[in-house]
Amino acid sequence: YEVMKGSTTDKTTLREFLDGIEKQDGKAQRPGDIVKSSSLSSDELEDVRAQLVDAVADIRGWGRRILRGRPDFFRGDAWQVLLSDPSRALRVALYFRSRLISIGLADTRLSIGLGRVDYLSRSRVSLSTGEAFTLSGRGLDRMSSVAGLAITCPQSAGPVAAWLALTGQLCDSLVSGWTRRQAAVVAFSLHPRDPRQDEIATLLKPPVSRQAVTKTLESANWEAIKAAIRVFEETSWDAV
């Protein structure tokens, strides 16, 4: 299972835990919270939530069994969503953040927790319990006020635990510096289909040149992020 919380918290489970969990429901969870939500009006907070709901719909279009259900919002600025595929955790987390940054209203902190799920509520993800949820919550609690992405897994995972944590920190350092335009271009680039830059140029509003997309991706350090996503998705979770 993968757990990701909003306030930008994201939680994931390793394949060894997923094998047992999938016998129950085959889902993964992702929680987070919205940054500086207290400065948003009620209408603006609803716009941010709507962006997250739209992002979930987009991610469903990436392929079957990546996400299930709707985001679960609670405590005003906290949110969770259920994932089925832990290998997509980093890509999905970055997509949520890029979507929010691109609209200029808010960002979200994400804490990815990898671990066992003891109980999965079919009605509300936030009512579920287990190691994945605990690690996700701890990861969010330990994040500094300027951090936006944490990845935590059991220490029994060995070197992978440190590698995952470092991956989250490095990606966060790049994402946190994105402009709205950089976030918008990266959001399109995050599609697993790997769209061409000339295609992305026509999808932007207003449309721009391919050269402009290339320049924007370079300034957003897209190649470094893309490499991190590739390694994350090619990781043998069975071996962890």
CSV table of C-alpha atoms in Angstrom, one decimal:
chain,number,residue,atom,x,y,z
A,1,TYR,CA,0.0,0.0,0.0
A,2,GLU,CA,1.1,3.5,-0.5
A,3,VAL,CA,-0.2,6.3,1.7
A,4,MET,CA,0.1,9.9,0.7
A,5,LYS,CA,-1.3,12.8,2.8
A,6,GLY,CA,-2.0,16.4,1.9
A,7,SER,CA,-0.3,19.3,3.7
A,8,THR,CA,1.6,17.5,1.2
A,9,THR,CA,2.0,14.1,2.8
A,10,ASP,CA,2.6,11.0,0.8
A,11,LYS,CA,2.7,7.4,1.9
A,12,THR,CA,3.6,4.3,0.0
A,13,THR,CA,4.1,0.6,0.8
A,14,LEU,CA,6.8,-1.7,-0.5
A,15,ARG,CA,5.9,-4.7,-2.7
A,16,GLU,CA,6.6,-7.2,0.1
A,17,PHE,CA,3.8,-5.6,2.1
A,18,LEU,CA,1.6,-5.0,-0.9
A,19,ASP,CA,1.5,-8.7,-1.7
A,20,GLY,CA,-0.4,-9.4,1.5
A,21,ILE,CA,-2.4,-6.2,1.4
A,22,GLU,CA,-3.6,-6.7,-2.2
A,23,LYS,CA,-5.3,-9.9,-1.1
A,24,GLN,CA,-7.6,-7.6,0.9
A,25,ASP,CA,-8.2,-4.9,-1.7
A,26,GLY,CA,-5.1,-4.2,-3.8
A,27,LYS,CA,-5.0,-0.4,-3.0
A,28,ALA,CA,-2.4,2.2,-2.0
A,29,GLN,CA,-2.9,5.3,-0.1
A,30,ARG,CA,-1.4,8.8,-0.4
A,31,PRO,CA,-2.1,11.6,2.2
A,32,GLY,CA,-1.1,15.3,2.2
A,33,ASP,CA,-2.0,18.8,3.3
A,34,ILE,CA,-2.3,22.2,1.7
A,35,VAL,CA,0.5,24.7,2.4
A,36,LYS,CA,-0.6,28.1,4.0
A,37,SER,CA,-4.2,27.1,3.7
A,38,SER,CA,-5.1,29.7,6.4
A,39,SER,CA,-4.3,32.5,4.0
A,40,LEU,CA,-6.8,31.2,1.5
A,41,SER,CA,-10.4,32.3,1.3
A,42,SER,CA,-13.1,29.6,1.4
A,43,ASP,CA,-13.5,29.9,-2.4
A,44,GLU,CA,-9.8,29.6,-3.0
A,45,LEU,CA,-9.6,26.5,-0.8
A,46,GLU,CA,-12.4,25.0,-2.8
A,47,ASP,CA,-10.5,25.8,-6.0
A,48,VAL,CA,-7.4,24.0,-4.6
A,49,ARG,CA,-9.4,21.0,-3.7
A,50,ALA,CA,-11.0,21.0,-7.2
A,51,GLN,CA,-7.5,21.0,-8.7
A,52,LEU,CA,-6.6,17.9,-6.7
A,53,VAL,CA,-9.9,16.2,-7.8
A,54,ASP,CA,-9.1,17.0,-11.4
A,55,ALA,CA,-5.5,15.8,-10.9
A,56,VAL,CA,-6.9,12.4,-9.7
A,57,ALA,CA,-9.0,12.2,-12.9
A,58,ASP,CA,-6.0,12.9,-15.0
A,59,ILE,CA,-3.9,10.3,-13.2
A,60,ARG,CA,-6.6,7.7,-13.8
A,61,GLY,CA,-6.2,8.4,-17.5
A,62,TRP,CA,-2.5,7.3,-17.3
A,63,GLY,CA,-3.5,3.7,-16.9
A,64,ARG,CA,-5.6,1.2,-15.0
A,65,ARG,CA,-5.2,0.6,-11.3
A,66,ILE,CA,-3.0,3.6,-10.5
A,67,LEU,CA,-5.5,5.4,-8.4
A,68,ARG,CA,-8.9,4.5,-6.9
A,69,GLY,CA,-11.6,6.6,-5.4
A,70,ARG,CA,-11.8,10.3,-4.8
A,71,PRO,CA,-9.5,12.4,-2.6
A,72,ASP,CA,-10.5,12.3,1.0
A,73,PHE,CA,-10.5,15.8,2.5
A,74,PHE,CA,-10.5,16.4,6.3
A,75,ARG,CA,-9.3,18.9,8.9
A,76,GLY,CA,-9.8,21.7,6.4
A,77,ASP,CA,-6.4,21.5,4.6
A,78,ALA,CA,-5.6,17.7,4.9
A,79,TRP,CA,-6.3,15.2,2.1
A,80,GLN,CA,-5.6,11.6,1.1
A,81,VAL,CA,-6.0,9.5,-2.0
A,82,LEU,CA,-5.6,5.8,-2.6
A,83,LEU,CA,-3.0,4.4,-5.0
A,84,SER,CA,-2.7,0.9,-6.3
A,85,ASP,CA,0.8,1.0,-7.8
A,86,PRO,CA,3.7,2.0,-5.5
A,87,SER,CA,6.1,2.4,-8.4
A,88,ARG,CA,4.1,5.4,-9.5
A,89,ALA,CA,4.3,7.2,-6.1
A,90,LEU,CA,7.0,9.7,-7.0
A,91,ARG,CA,5.4,10.6,-10.4
A,92,VAL,CA,2.0,11.0,-8.8
A,93,ALA,CA,3.3,13.1,-5.9
A,94,LEU,CA,5.1,15.5,-8.3
A,95,TYR,CA,2.0,15.7,-10.5
A,96,PHE,CA,-0.1,16.8,-7.6
A,97,ARG,CA,2.4,19.5,-6.7
A,98,SER,CA,2.9,20.7,-10.2
A,99,ARG,CA,-0.8,21.1,-10.7
A,100,LEU,CA,-1.2,23.2,-7.6
A,101,ILE,CA,1.9,25.4,-8.2
A,102,SER,CA,0.8,26.1,-11.7
A,103,ILE,CA,-2.5,27.8,-10.6
A,104,GLY,CA,-0.6,30.0,-8.2
A,105,LEU,CA,-2.9,29.6,-5.2
A,106,ALA,CA,-1.1,27.0,-3.0
A,107,ASP,CA,1.3,24.1,-2.8
A,108,THR,CA,1.0,20.9,-0.9
A,109,ARG,CA,3.3,19.0,1.3
A,110,LEU,CA,3.5,15.2,0.7
A,111,SER,CA,4.8,12.4,2.9
A,112,ILE,CA,5.1,9.0,1.2
A,113,GLY,CA,5.0,6.2,3.8
A,114,LEU,CA,5.9,2.6,2.8
A,115,GLY,CA,4.6,-0.2,5.1
A,116,ARG,CA,1.8,-2.6,6.1
A,117,VAL,CA,-1.9,-1.6,6.1
A,118,ASP,CA,-3.9,-3.3,8.9
A,119,TYR,CA,-7.3,-1.9,8.1
A,120,LEU,CA,-8.5,-0.2,4.9
A,121,SER,CA,-11.8,1.8,5.1
A,122,ARG,CA,-13.8,1.5,1.9
A,123,SER,CA,-15.7,4.7,2.7
A,124,ARG,CA,-12.9,7.1,3.8
A,125,VAL,CA,-9.2,6.5,3.4
A,126,SER,CA,-8.5,8.7,6.4
A,127,LEU,CA,-10.2,6.1,8.6
A,128,SER,CA,-7.7,3.4,7.6
A,129,THR,CA,-4.9,2.2,9.9
A,130,GLY,CA,-1.5,0.5,9.7
A,131,GLU,CA,2.2,1.0,9.4
A,132,ALA,CA,2.0,2.9,6.1
A,133,PHE,CA,-0.3,5.4,7.7
A,134,THR,CA,1.9,5.7,10.8
A,135,LEU,CA,5.1,6.2,8.8
A,136,SER,CA,3.4,8.7,6.6
A,137,GLY,CA,2.2,10.7,9.5
A,138,ARG,CA,5.6,10.6,11.2
A,139,GLY,CA,7.2,11.8,8.0
A,140,LEU,CA,4.9,14.7,7.8
A,141,ASP,CA,5.4,15.6,11.4
A,142,ARG,CA,9.2,15.6,11.0
A,143,MET,CA,9.2,17.7,7.9
A,144,SER,CA,10.5,21.3,8.4
A,145,SER,CA,8.3,24.2,7.6
A,146,VAL,CA,10.1,24.7,4.3
A,147,ALA,CA,10.1,21.0,3.2
A,148,GLY,CA,7.5,19.7,0.7
A,149,LEU,CA,8.2,16.0,0.1
A,150,ALA,CA,9.2,13.2,2.4
A,151,ILE,CA,9.5,9.4,1.7
A,152,THR,CA,9.6,7.0,4.6
A,153,CYS,CA,9.8,3.3,4.9
A,154,PRO,CA,10.7,0.7,7.6
A,155,GLN,CA,14.3,0.6,8.6
A,156,SER,CA,14.2,-3.1,7.8
A,157,ALA,CA,14.3,-2.0,4.2
A,158,GLY,CA,18.0,-1.3,4.7
A,159,PRO,CA,19.9,1.0,2.3
A,160,VAL,CA,16.7,1.6,0.3
A,161,ALA,CA,15.2,3.5,3.3
A,162,ALA,CA,18.0,6.1,3.1
A,163,TRP,CA,17.9,6.2,-0.7
A,164,LEU,CA,14.2,6.9,-0.8
A,165,ALA,CA,14.5,9.7,1.8
A,166,LEU,CA,17.3,11.4,-0.1
A,167,THR,CA,15.3,11.1,-3.4
A,168,GLY,CA,12.4,12.9,-1.8
A,169,GLN,CA,14.6,15.7,-0.4
A,170,LEU,CA,16.4,16.3,-3.7
A,171,CYS,CA,13.2,16.3,-5.8
A,172,ASP,CA,11.7,18.7,-3.3
A,173,SER,CA,14.6,21.1,-3.5
A,174,LEU,CA,14.0,21.4,-7.3
A,175,VAL,CA,10.2,21.5,-7.2
A,176,SER,CA,10.1,24.2,-4.5
A,177,GLY,CA,11.8,26.6,-6.9
A,178,TRP,CA,9.4,26.2,-9.8
A,179,THR,CA,7.5,29.1,-11.3
A,180,ARG,CA,3.9,28.7,-12.4
A,181,ARG,CA,4.9,28.3,-16.0
A,182,GLN,CA,7.6,25.7,-15.1
A,183,ALA,CA,5.1,23.7,-13.1
A,184,ALA,CA,2.5,23.8,-15.9
A,185,VAL,CA,5.0,22.5,-18.5
A,186,VAL,CA,6.3,19.8,-16.1
A,187,ALA,CA,2.7,18.7,-15.3
A,188,PHE,CA,2.2,17.8,-19.0
A,189,SER,CA,5.7,16.2,-19.2
A,190,LEU,CA,4.9,13.9,-16.2
A,191,HIS,CA,2.4,11.9,-18.3
A,192,PRO,CA,3.9,8.3,-18.5
A,193,ARG,CA,3.4,8.5,-22.3
A,194,ASP,CA,6.3,11.0,-22.4
A,195,PRO,CA,4.7,13.5,-24.7
A,196,ARG,CA,6.8,15.4,-27.3
A,197,GLN,CA,7.7,19.0,-26.5
A,198,ASP,CA,6.0,20.3,-29.6
A,199,GLU,CA,2.8,18.6,-28.4
A,200,ILE,CA,3.1,20.2,-25.0
A,201,ALA,CA,3.6,23.5,-26.7
A,202,THR,CA,0.1,23.3,-28.2
A,203,LEU,CA,-1.5,22.2,-25.0
A,204,LEU,CA,-0.4,25.2,-23.0
A,205,LYS,CA,-2.8,28.2,-22.7
A,206,PRO,CA,-1.8,30.2,-24.6
A,207,PRO,CA,0.2,27.9,-26.9
A,208,VAL,CA,3.9,28.6,-27.1
A,209,SER,CA,6.8,27.4,-29.3
A,210,ARG,CA,8.6,24.1,-28.9
A,211,GLN,CA,11.7,26.1,-28.2
A,212,ALA,CA,10.0,27.8,-25.3
A,213,VAL,CA,9.0,24.5,-23.8
A,214,THR,CA,12.5,23.2,-24.1
A,215,LYS,CA,13.9,26.3,-22.3
A,216,THR,CA,11.3,26.0,-19.6
A,217,LEU,CA,12.0,22.3,-18.9
A,218,GLU,CA,15.7,23.0,-18.8
A,219,SER,CA,15.2,25.8,-16.2
A,220,ALA,CA,13.0,23.5,-14.2
A,221,ASN,CA,15.7,20.8,-14.1
A,222,TRP,CA,13.3,18.4,-15.7
A,223,GLU,CA,16.0,15.9,-16.9
A,224,ALA,CA,17.2,15.4,-13.3
A,225,ILE,CA,13.6,14.8,-12.1
A,226,LYS,CA,12.8,12.6,-15.0
A,227,ALA,CA,15.9,10.4,-14.2
A,228,ALA,CA,14.8,10.2,-10.5
A,229,ILE,CA,11.3,9.0,-11.6
A,230,ARG,CA,12.8,6.5,-14.0
A,231,VAL,CA,15.0,4.9,-11.3
A,232,PHE,CA,12.1,5.0,-8.8
A,233,GLU,CA,9.8,3.2,-11.2
A,234,GLU,CA,12.4,0.6,-12.2
A,235,THR,CA,13.2,-0.3,-8.6
A,236,SER,CA,12.6,-4.0,-7.9
A,237,TRP,CA,10.2,-3.7,-5.0
A,238,ASP,CA,10.3,-7.5,-4.7
A,239,ALA,CA,13.9,-7.2,-3.8
A,240,VAL,CA,13.4,-4.6,-1.0
